[in-house]
Tab-separated table of C-alpha atoms in Angstrom:
chain	number	residue	atom	x	y	z
A	1	UNK	CA	-8.810	-42.431	35.916
A	2	UNK	CA	-5.373	-43.565	34.727
A	3	UNK	CA	-4.318	-45.804	31.824
A	4	UNK	CA	-0.843	-47.191	31.116
A	5	UNK	CA	0.529	-48.505	27.796
A	6	UNK	CA	3.900	-50.095	27.074
A	7	UNK	CA	5.623	-49.180	23.788
A	8	UNK	CA	6.756	-52.318	21.968
A	9	UNK	CA	9.628	-52.576	19.502
A	10	UNK	CA	7.208	-53.448	16.684
A	11	UNK	CA	5.655	-49.974	16.853
A	12	UNK	CA	2.531	-51.056	18.715
A	13	UNK	CA	1.227	-50.271	22.196
A	14	UNK	CA	-0.173	-52.706	24.745
A	15	UNK	CA	-2.387	-51.714	27.666
A	16	UNK	CA	-1.358	-52.998	31.117
A	17	UNK	CA	-3.085	-53.473	34.473
A	18	UNK	CA	-6.593	-54.234	33.238
A	19	UNK	CA	-8.446	-56.075	36.013
A	20	UNK	CA	-5.433	-56.139	38.335
A	21	UNK	CA	-4.608	-54.484	41.604
A	22	UNK	CA	-1.128	-53.171	40.781
A	23	UNK	CA	-0.545	-49.434	40.748
A	24	UNK	CA	0.957	-47.570	37.840
A	25	UNK	CA	4.328	-47.233	39.560
A	26	UNK	CA	4.680	-51.026	39.859
A	27	UNK	CA	4.555	-51.457	36.050
A	28	UNK	CA	7.364	-49.041	35.265
A	29	UNK	CA	10.597	-50.681	34.055
A	30	UNK	CA	13.908	-48.894	33.522
A	31	UNK	CA	14.426	-50.753	30.206
A	32	UNK	CA	11.086	-49.789	28.648
A	33	UNK	CA	9.049	-46.769	27.501
A	34	UNK	CA	5.491	-46.241	28.770
A	35	UNK	CA	2.574	-43.937	27.910
A	36	UNK	CA	0.439	-42.946	30.923
A	37	UNK	CA	-2.893	-41.164	30.334
A	38	UNK	CA	-4.115	-39.145	33.332
A	39	UNK	CA	-7.678	-37.814	32.998
A	40	UNK	CA	-7.341	-35.681	36.118
A	41	UNK	CA	-4.494	-33.503	34.812
A	42	UNK	CA	-5.443	-33.976	31.111
A	43	UNK	CA	-1.934	-35.100	30.205
A	44	UNK	CA	-0.346	-37.965	28.283
A	45	UNK	CA	2.975	-38.690	29.989
A	46	UNK	CA	5.711	-40.327	27.906
A	47	UNK	CA	7.867	-42.006	30.561
A	48	UNK	CA	11.321	-43.073	29.314
A	49	UNK	CA	13.526	-45.406	31.349
A	50	UNK	CA	17.238	-44.779	31.731
A	51	UNK	CA	18.202	-48.022	29.953
A	52	UNK	CA	15.510	-47.880	27.248
A	53	UNK	CA	16.519	-48.047	23.584
A	54	UNK	CA	16.571	-44.978	21.396
A	55	UNK	CA	14.291	-46.715	18.897
A	56	UNK	CA	11.652	-47.183	21.593
A	57	UNK	CA	11.900	-43.504	22.543
A	58	UNK	CA	11.252	-42.407	18.952
A	59	UNK	CA	8.349	-44.819	18.600
A	60	UNK	CA	6.902	-43.635	21.924
A	61	UNK	CA	7.066	-39.982	20.814
A	62	UNK	CA	5.049	-40.812	17.691
A	63	UNK	CA	2.523	-43.090	19.392
A	64	UNK	CA	1.885	-40.614	22.200
A	65	UNK	CA	0.468	-38.220	19.598
A	66	UNK	CA	-1.827	-41.003	18.340
A	67	UNK	CA	-3.043	-41.636	21.883
A	68	UNK	CA	-3.701	-37.935	22.302
A	69	UNK	CA	-5.842	-38.032	19.170
A	70	UNK	CA	-7.953	-40.761	20.777
A	71	UNK	CA	-8.597	-39.027	24.108
A	72	UNK	CA	-8.916	-35.488	22.721
A	73	UNK	CA	-6.820	-32.518	21.699
A	74	UNK	CA	-7.367	-30.925	25.094
A	75	UNK	CA	-4.784	-33.367	26.484
A	76	UNK	CA	-1.127	-32.378	26.468
A	77	UNK	CA	1.801	-34.703	25.710
A	78	UNK	CA	4.581	-34.263	28.278
A	79	UNK	CA	7.825	-36.306	28.070
A	80	UNK	CA	9.228	-37.481	31.420
A	81	UNK	CA	12.676	-38.987	32.038
A	82	UNK	CA	13.299	-41.495	34.805
A	83	UNK	CA	14.461	-39.729	37.954
A	84	UNK	CA	13.063	-36.324	36.845
A	85	UNK	CA	9.350	-36.935	37.417
A	86	UNK	CA	7.196	-33.826	38.180
A	87	UNK	CA	4.758	-33.694	41.082
A	88	UNK	CA	1.611	-34.272	39.008
A	89	UNK	CA	3.191	-37.418	37.519
A	90	UNK	CA	4.146	-38.765	40.950
A	91	UNK	CA	0.554	-38.274	42.097
A	92	UNK	CA	-0.832	-40.597	39.399
A	93	UNK	CA	1.697	-43.386	40.121
A	94	UNK	CA	-0.351	-44.515	43.129
A	95	UNK	CA	-3.529	-45.027	41.097
A	96	UNK	CA	-4.645	-48.398	39.753
A	97	UNK	CA	-5.065	-48.522	35.940
A	98	UNK	CA	-8.637	-48.821	34.667
A	99	UNK	CA	-10.061	-48.987	31.118
A	100	UNK	CA	-10.596	-45.598	29.490
A	101	UNK	CA	-11.006	-43.860	26.147
A	102	UNK	CA	-7.513	-44.671	24.877
A	103	UNK	CA	-7.129	-47.942	22.986
A	104	UNK	CA	-4.195	-50.119	22.029
A	105	UNK	CA	-2.477	-49.247	18.755
A	106	UNK	CA	-2.113	-52.285	16.491
A	107	UNK	CA	-0.722	-52.390	12.974
A	108	UNK	CA	-3.512	-54.237	11.131
A	109	UNK	CA	-3.326	-55.651	7.595
A	110	UNK	CA	0.465	-55.670	7.391
A	111	UNK	CA	0.967	-59.323	8.401
A	112	UNK	CA	3.752	-60.624	10.635
A	113	UNK	CA	6.796	-58.518	11.292
A	114	UNK	CA	9.408	-61.286	11.151
A	115	UNK	CA	10.300	-63.843	8.464
A	116	UNK	CA	10.048	-66.769	10.871
A	117	UNK	CA	6.338	-66.064	11.402
A	118	UNK	CA	5.470	-65.851	7.694
A	119	UNK	CA	3.687	-68.775	5.925
A	120	UNK	CA	4.998	-69.063	2.360
A	121	UNK	CA	2.612	-71.948	1.470
A	122	UNK	CA	-0.488	-69.731	1.825
A	123	UNK	CA	-1.366	-67.925	-1.451
A	124	UNK	CA	-1.280	-64.180	-1.257
A	125	UNK	CA	-4.457	-62.254	-2.012
A	126	UNK	CA	-4.141	-59.858	-4.917
A	127	UNK	CA	-6.532	-56.901	-4.857
A	128	UNK	CA	-8.607	-56.376	-7.988
A	129	UNK	CA	-10.213	-53.225	-9.336
A	130	UNK	CA	-14.029	-52.955	-9.261
A	131	UNK	CA	-15.786	-53.721	-12.529
A	132	UNK	CA	-18.637	-51.472	-13.736
A	133	UNK	CA	-22.043	-53.104	-13.812
A	134	UNK	CA	-22.812	-52.037	-17.376
A	135	UNK	CA	-19.691	-53.500	-18.991
A	136	UNK	CA	-19.615	-56.764	-20.931
A	137	UNK	CA	-16.930	-58.243	-18.677
A	138	UNK	CA	-19.292	-57.965	-15.683
A	139	UNK	CA	-21.917	-60.051	-17.505
A	140	UNK	CA	-19.360	-62.743	-18.261
A	141	UNK	CA	-18.375	-62.954	-14.584
A	142	UNK	CA	-22.000	-63.108	-13.335
A	143	UNK	CA	-22.340	-66.916	-12.712
A	144	UNK	CA	-21.147	-67.721	-9.202
A	145	UNK	CA	-20.519	-71.411	-9.944
A	146	UNK	CA	-17.878	-70.654	-12.575
A	147	UNK	CA	-14.290	-70.520	-11.365
A	148	UNK	CA	-12.938	-67.112	-10.484
A	149	UNK	CA	-11.135	-65.367	-13.279
A	150	UNK	CA	-7.494	-64.577	-12.988
A	151	UNK	CA	-7.048	-61.191	-11.376
A	152	UNK	CA	-4.340	-60.156	-13.820
A	153	UNK	CA	-6.584	-60.678	-16.874
A	154	UNK	CA	-9.368	-58.461	-15.500
A	155	UNK	CA	-9.624	-55.148	-17.338
A	156	UNK	CA	-11.844	-52.108	-17.041
A	157	UNK	CA	-13.382	-50.712	-20.207
A	158	UNK	CA	-13.824	-46.976	-20.563
A	159	UNK	CA	-17.107	-46.400	-22.335
A	160	UNK	CA	-17.438	-42.855	-23.607
A	161	UNK	CA	-16.219	-39.631	-21.971
A	162	UNK	CA	-16.504	-39.042	-18.263
A	163	UNK	CA	-18.431	-35.770	-18.686
A	164	UNK	CA	-20.782	-34.934	-21.521
A	165	UNK	CA	-22.640	-31.944	-20.063
A	166	UNK	CA	-26.096	-33.357	-20.831
A	167	UNK	CA	-27.249	-33.290	-17.203
A	168	UNK	CA	-26.436	-29.609	-16.744
A	169	UNK	CA	-29.573	-27.475	-16.725
A	170	UNK	CA	-29.757	-23.721	-16.821
A	171	UNK	CA	-28.545	-20.780	-18.872
A	172	UNK	CA	-24.899	-21.792	-18.478
A	173	UNK	CA	-25.265	-24.842	-20.734
A	174	UNK	CA	-26.817	-22.749	-23.541
A	175	UNK	CA	-24.174	-21.172	-25.731
A	176	UNK	CA	-24.740	-17.639	-26.937
A	177	UNK	CA	-25.639	-17.306	-30.624
A	178	UNK	CA	-22.869	-16.000	-32.877
A	179	UNK	CA	-22.896	-12.268	-33.466
A	180	UNK	CA	-24.047	-10.991	-36.857
A	181	UNK	CA	-20.952	-8.983	-37.747
A	182	UNK	CA	-22.351	-7.775	-41.072
A	183	UNK	CA	-25.475	-6.278	-39.488
A	184	UNK	CA	-23.531	-4.654	-36.673
A	185	UNK	CA	-21.006	-3.185	-39.102
A	186	UNK	CA	-23.792	-1.703	-41.180
A	187	UNK	CA	-25.280	-0.148	-38.050
A	188	UNK	CA	-21.929	1.325	-37.029
A	189	UNK	CA	-21.288	2.645	-40.515
A	190	UNK	CA	-24.609	4.482	-40.458
A	191	UNK	CA	-23.774	6.180	-37.160
A	192	UNK	CA	-22.145	9.587	-37.340
A	193	UNK	CA	-19.055	10.172	-35.276
A	194	UNK	CA	-19.097	13.198	-32.968
A	195	UNK	CA	-17.514	16.412	-34.199
A	196	UNK	CA	-13.777	16.440	-33.624
A	197	UNK	CA	-13.491	12.629	-33.242
A	198	UNK	CA	-12.746	9.736	-35.577
A	199	UNK	CA	-13.333	5.995	-35.196
A	200	UNK	CA	-10.093	4.030	-34.724
A	201	UNK	CA	-11.016	0.594	-33.297
A	202	UNK	CA	-14.190	-1.467	-32.825
A	203	UNK	CA	-14.807	-4.558	-30.654
A	204	UNK	CA	-17.673	-6.823	-31.772
A	205	UNK	CA	-18.109	-9.934	-29.652
A	206	UNK	CA	-14.688	-11.598	-29.462
A	207	UNK	CA	-13.393	-9.934	-32.640
A	208	UNK	CA	-11.455	-6.692	-32.822
A	209	UNK	CA	-11.490	-4.496	-35.918
A	210	UNK	CA	-9.291	-1.572	-36.867
A	211	UNK	CA	-10.043	1.253	-39.263
A	212	UNK	CA	-7.843	1.081	-42.372
A	213	UNK	CA	-7.590	3.790	-45.009
A	214	UNK	CA	-7.493	2.567	-48.601
A	215	UNK	CA	-6.595	5.031	-51.338
A	216	UNK	CA	-7.509	4.615	-55.016
A	217	UNK	CA	-6.617	6.802	-57.988
A	218	UNK	CA	-9.092	7.535	-60.781
A	219	UNK	CA	-8.401	9.956	-63.618
A	220	UNK	CA	-5.776	11.770	-61.618
A	221	UNK	CA	-7.925	12.062	-58.527
A	222	UNK	CA	-7.040	10.249	-55.288
A	223	UNK	CA	-9.984	8.826	-53.366
A	224	UNK	CA	-9.495	7.677	-49.733
A	225	UNK	CA	-11.960	5.193	-48.245
A	226	UNK	CA	-12.017	3.923	-44.669
A	227	UNK	CA	-12.863	0.282	-44.016
A	228	UNK	CA	-12.939	-1.990	-40.956
A	229	UNK	CA	-10.624	-4.993	-41.048
A	230	UNK	CA	-10.168	-7.640	-38.333
A	231	UNK	CA	-6.942	-7.621	-36.349
A	232	UNK	CA	-5.132	-10.916	-36.810
A	233	UNK	CA	-3.314	-11.286	-33.475
A	234	UNK	CA	-3.624	-9.291	-30.276
A	235	UNK	CA	-0.843	-8.859	-27.702
A	236	UNK	CA	-1.201	-10.497	-24.302
A	237	UNK	CA	-1.725	-8.365	-21.201
A	238	UNK	CA	-3.906	-5.645	-19.738
A	239	UNK	CA	-4.167	-2.337	-21.606
A	240	UNK	CA	-5.643	1.055	-20.688
A	241	UNK	CA	-7.308	3.040	-23.497
A	242	UNK	CA	-5.772	6.390	-22.651
A	243	UNK	CA	-6.764	9.259	-24.908
A	244	UNK	CA	-9.787	7.420	-26.350
A	245	UNK	CA	-13.498	8.032	-25.826
A	246	UNK	CA	-15.463	4.738	-25.759
A	247	UNK	CA	-18.946	4.526	-27.280
A	248	UNK	CA	-21.131	1.472	-26.580
A	249	UNK	CA	-23.823	0.103	-28.909
A	250	UNK	CA	-26.570	-1.796	-27.025
A	251	UNK	CA	-29.664	-3.587	-28.316
A	252	UNK	CA	-32.222	-5.787	-26.502
A	253	UNK	CA	-30.292	-5.578	-23.257
A	254	UNK	CA	-27.013	-6.788	-24.806
A	255	UNK	CA	-23.805	-5.033	-25.763
A	256	UNK	CA	-23.263	-5.432	-29.499
A	257	UNK	CA	-20.157	-3.351	-30.062
A	258	UNK	CA	-17.752	-0.944	-28.410
A	259	UNK	CA	-16.152	1.845	-30.414
A	260	UNK	CA	-12.981	3.687	-29.484
A	261	UNK	CA	-13.016	7.249	-30.777
A	262	UNK	CA	-9.859	9.299	-30.985
A	263	UNK	CA	-9.766	13.056	-30.934
A	264	UNK	CA	-8.619	14.708	-34.162
A	265	UNK	CA	-5.716	17.096	-33.788
A	266	UNK	CA	-6.683	20.736	-34.275
A	267	UNK	CA	-10.388	20.099	-33.718
A	268	UNK	CA	-12.450	22.586	-31.729
A	269	UNK	CA	-12.833	21.747	-28.096
A	270	UNK	CA	-16.075	21.504	-26.167
A	271	UNK	CA	-15.022	24.228	-23.742
A	272	UNK	CA	-13.236	27.560	-24.312
A	273	UNK	CA	-9.540	27.877	-23.723
A	274	UNK	CA	-10.071	29.812	-20.495
A	275	UNK	CA	-12.095	26.976	-18.988
A	276	UNK	CA	-9.586	24.299	-20.113
A	277	UNK	CA	-6.695	26.215	-18.607
A	278	UNK	CA	-8.482	26.456	-15.273
A	279	UNK	CA	-9.150	30.239	-15.474
A	280	UNK	CA	-12.838	31.146	-15.302
A	281	UNK	CA	-13.884	33.864	-17.729
A	282	UNK	CA	-15.664	36.809	-16.083
A	283	UNK	CA	-16.969	40.144	-17.336
A	284	UNK	CA	-15.966	41.912	-14.150
A	285	UNK	CA	-12.592	43.679	-14.402
A	286	UNK	CA	-9.879	42.731	-11.981
A	287	UNK	CA	-9.506	45.532	-9.411
A	288	UNK	CA	-6.180	47.330	-9.546
A	289	UNK	CA	-3.877	47.186	-6.602
A	290	UNK	CA	-3.731	50.353	-4.436
A	291	UNK	CA	-0.664	52.546	-5.029
A	292	UNK	CA	2.203	52.189	-2.649
A	293	UNK	CA	2.100	54.563	0.288
A	294	UNK	CA	4.371	57.466	-0.324
A	295	UNK	CA	6.861	58.069	2.395
A	296	UNK	CA	6.495	61.608	3.736
A	297	UNK	CA	9.761	63.332	3.001
A	298	UNK	CA	10.720	66.882	3.746
A	299	UNK	CA	13.837	68.843	2.874
A	300	UNK	CA	14.772	71.402	5.433
A	301	UNK	CA	16.521	74.459	4.114
A	302	UNK	CA	19.435	75.805	6.037
A	303	UNK	CA	19.282	79.588	6.129
A	304	UNK	CA	21.526	82.191	7.478
A	305	UNK	CA	20.475	83.957	10.605
A	306	UNK	CA	18.266	86.889	9.852
A	307	UNK	CA	17.368	85.786	6.289
A	308	UNK	CA	14.504	83.805	4.857
A	309	UNK	CA	15.125	80.356	3.505
A	310	UNK	CA	15.980	80.278	-0.179
A	311	UNK	CA	15.044	76.644	-0.767
A	312	UNK	CA	11.297	75.891	-0.516
A	313	UNK	CA	10.226	73.138	1.820
A	314	UNK	CA	8.640	70.070	0.081
A	315	UNK	CA	5.245	69.142	1.438
A	316	UNK	CA	4.643	65.461	2.233
A	317	UNK	CA	2.813	63.557	-0.462
A	318	UNK	CA	-0.772	62.699	0.239
A	319	UNK	CA	-1.176	58.932	0.521
A	320	UNK	CA	-4.324	56.911	0.324
A	321	UNK	CA	-6.392	56.399	3.452
A	322	UNK	CA	-5.473	52.700	3.943
A	323	UNK	CA	-1.774	53.376	3.420
A	324	UNK	CA	-1.802	56.319	5.875
A	325	UNK	CA	-3.556	54.264	8.529
A	326	UNK	CA	-1.092	51.430	8.101
A	327	UNK	CA	1.963	53.681	8.273
A	328	UNK	CA	0.636	55.565	11.319
A	329	UNK	CA	-0.111	52.335	13.143
A	330	UNK	CA	3.252	50.734	12.348
A	331	UNK	CA	5.554	53.650	13.001
A	332	UNK	CA	5.595	55.651	16.211
A	333	UNK	CA	6.082	59.395	16.410
A	334	UNK	CA	9.766	60.102	16.377
A	335	UNK	CA	11.313	63.134	18.127
A	336	UNK	CA	12.525	65.911	15.835
A	337	UNK	CA	16.280	66.013	15.108
A	338	UNK	CA	18.379	68.420	17.206
A	339	UNK	CA	18.838	71.872	15.720
A	340	UNK	CA	22.361	73.100	15.178
A	341	UNK	CA	23.258	76.551	16.455
A	342	UNK	CA	23.480	79.200	13.772
A	343	UNK	CA	27.168	79.771	14.545
A	344	UNK	CA	28.258	76.351	13.156
A	345	UNK	CA	25.988	76.323	10.093
A	346	UNK	CA	28.124	76.655	6.937
A	347	UNK	CA	27.502	79.782	4.915
A	348	UNK	CA	25.028	79.589	2.032
A	349	UNK	CA	25.248	81.376	-1.286
A	350	UNK	CA	23.904	84.907	-1.396
A	351	UNK	CA	21.544	84.197	-4.308
A	352	UNK	CA	19.396	81.119	-4.851
A	353	UNK	CA	20.592	80.674	-8.437
A	354	UNK	CA	24.302	80.565	-7.507
A	355	UNK	CA	26.009	77.273	-8.472
A	356	UNK	CA	26.576	74.786	-5.656
A	357	UNK	CA	30.262	74.505	-6.531
A	358	UNK	CA	30.895	78.089	-5.355
A	359	UNK	CA	29.324	77.594	-1.916
A	360	UNK	CA	31.859	78.080	0.858
A	361	UNK	CA	31.898	75.188	3.309
A	362	UNK	CA	33.545	75.192	6.710
A	363	UNK	CA	34.271	72.021	8.622
A	364	UNK	CA	32.818	71.655	12.098
A	365	UNK	CA	36.237	71.026	13.607
A	366	UNK	CA	37.660	74.282	12.270
A	367	UNK	CA	34.594	76.200	13.306
A	368	UNK	CA	34.729	74.867	16.871
A	369	UNK	CA	38.409	75.740	17.090
A	370	UNK	CA	37.637	79.374	16.311
A	371	UNK	CA	34.827	79.573	18.893
A	372	UNK	CA	35.533	80.837	22.364
A	373	UNK	CA	34.410	79.352	25.710
A	374	UNK	CA	31.408	81.663	25.891
A	375	UNK	CA	30.257	80.664	22.413
A	376	UNK	CA	30.586	76.930	23.211
A	377	UNK	CA	28.674	77.370	26.463
A	378	UNK	CA	25.971	79.291	24.666
A	379	UNK	CA	25.738	76.841	21.800
A	380	UNK	CA	26.146	73.478	23.559
A	381	UNK	CA	25.997	74.220	27.269
A	382	UNK	CA	29.635	73.205	27.683
A	383	UNK	CA	31.842	75.013	30.136
A	384	UNK	CA	35.471	75.175	29.069
A	385	UNK	CA	37.956	75.692	31.863
A	386	UNK	CA	41.415	76.921	31.332
A	387	UNK	CA	44.440	74.949	32.450
A	388	UNK	CA	45.189	77.426	35.201
A	389	UNK	CA	41.740	76.986	36.766
A	390	UNK	CA	42.085	73.199	36.615
A	391	UNK	CA	45.421	73.344	38.461
A	392	UNK	CA	43.920	75.515	41.183
A	393	UNK	CA	41.080	73.070	41.769
A	394	UNK	CA	43.500	70.173	42.043
A	395	UNK	CA	45.542	72.013	44.663
């Protein structure tokens, strides 16, 4: 089913081909703009001729959206220029237009569009505002035989407020009774503040009270009395009561007052100092750390050949069992250091008590220079050849 509308210069659309035998393609004109509704492809084609006016193109773009609103939002508006028609548009050109869901768009109630069509002798209707039935002016205008009143003299009377709240039923309409500040203050005064705290501010209903100290002198003695006085003006904003302990006074399921208690400086705390610091007190002593494992050290005494050692050998210190196991597991058994031959050991003092400054020391270089080939071979396993023997081997 296909419908075709022509876009007029007045901003209206007119349906074509109703009851005729012409196809859609026979209605197209190069000087006009048309809206074609194709139910098969669910599209609203906006066909624009090559010689059509720009005004008609803008009007057609707006009216095509109105036509889409009539047939349904599932339809898609697709603009088509003359000479660039797609295949689905060419397929609907052979169909004969028939009535469908889309209707002509007419500007109703705006009168003629041109001055030549206007009738200036006909009086213009002036809209009037509706008159309430309960007003006195409505009773005066009740007889139908009387001539109609002038529309400009008609007025609407406002009788009373628009909303009085009388029809509202429920607990919302009932206002809460005012709080008895005197009774609540007497109750708060009779309450004892907790140890280590003092009352600083009280909220009763919508009023806020602060605690004020008033001092009086009598016969040389100064008497301080604390009283609650309302705070005149409160600052705007949201505040967090940090450092205060709130205490709520409730009675008969309602909150009467809220106290803000502040901690007195130097007052005893609820918990001991160890608990406040995060350290739990315990009667069990803290076990001491095991002593560090002593490294086994030994001093080897260098003795002359044929004599006992004068310096005693230090025994390794006994370490604890865990330290010994750890050291034995971590360190492997090392080979003993090489022993020097007795010929190159420097001489030691004759007596153990002789000062170390008088000990005669001989350098290894000088000692090796004095040794012969047999001594070197015996001490180090080195064979020293003379120059003459080396020359013979080379020859």
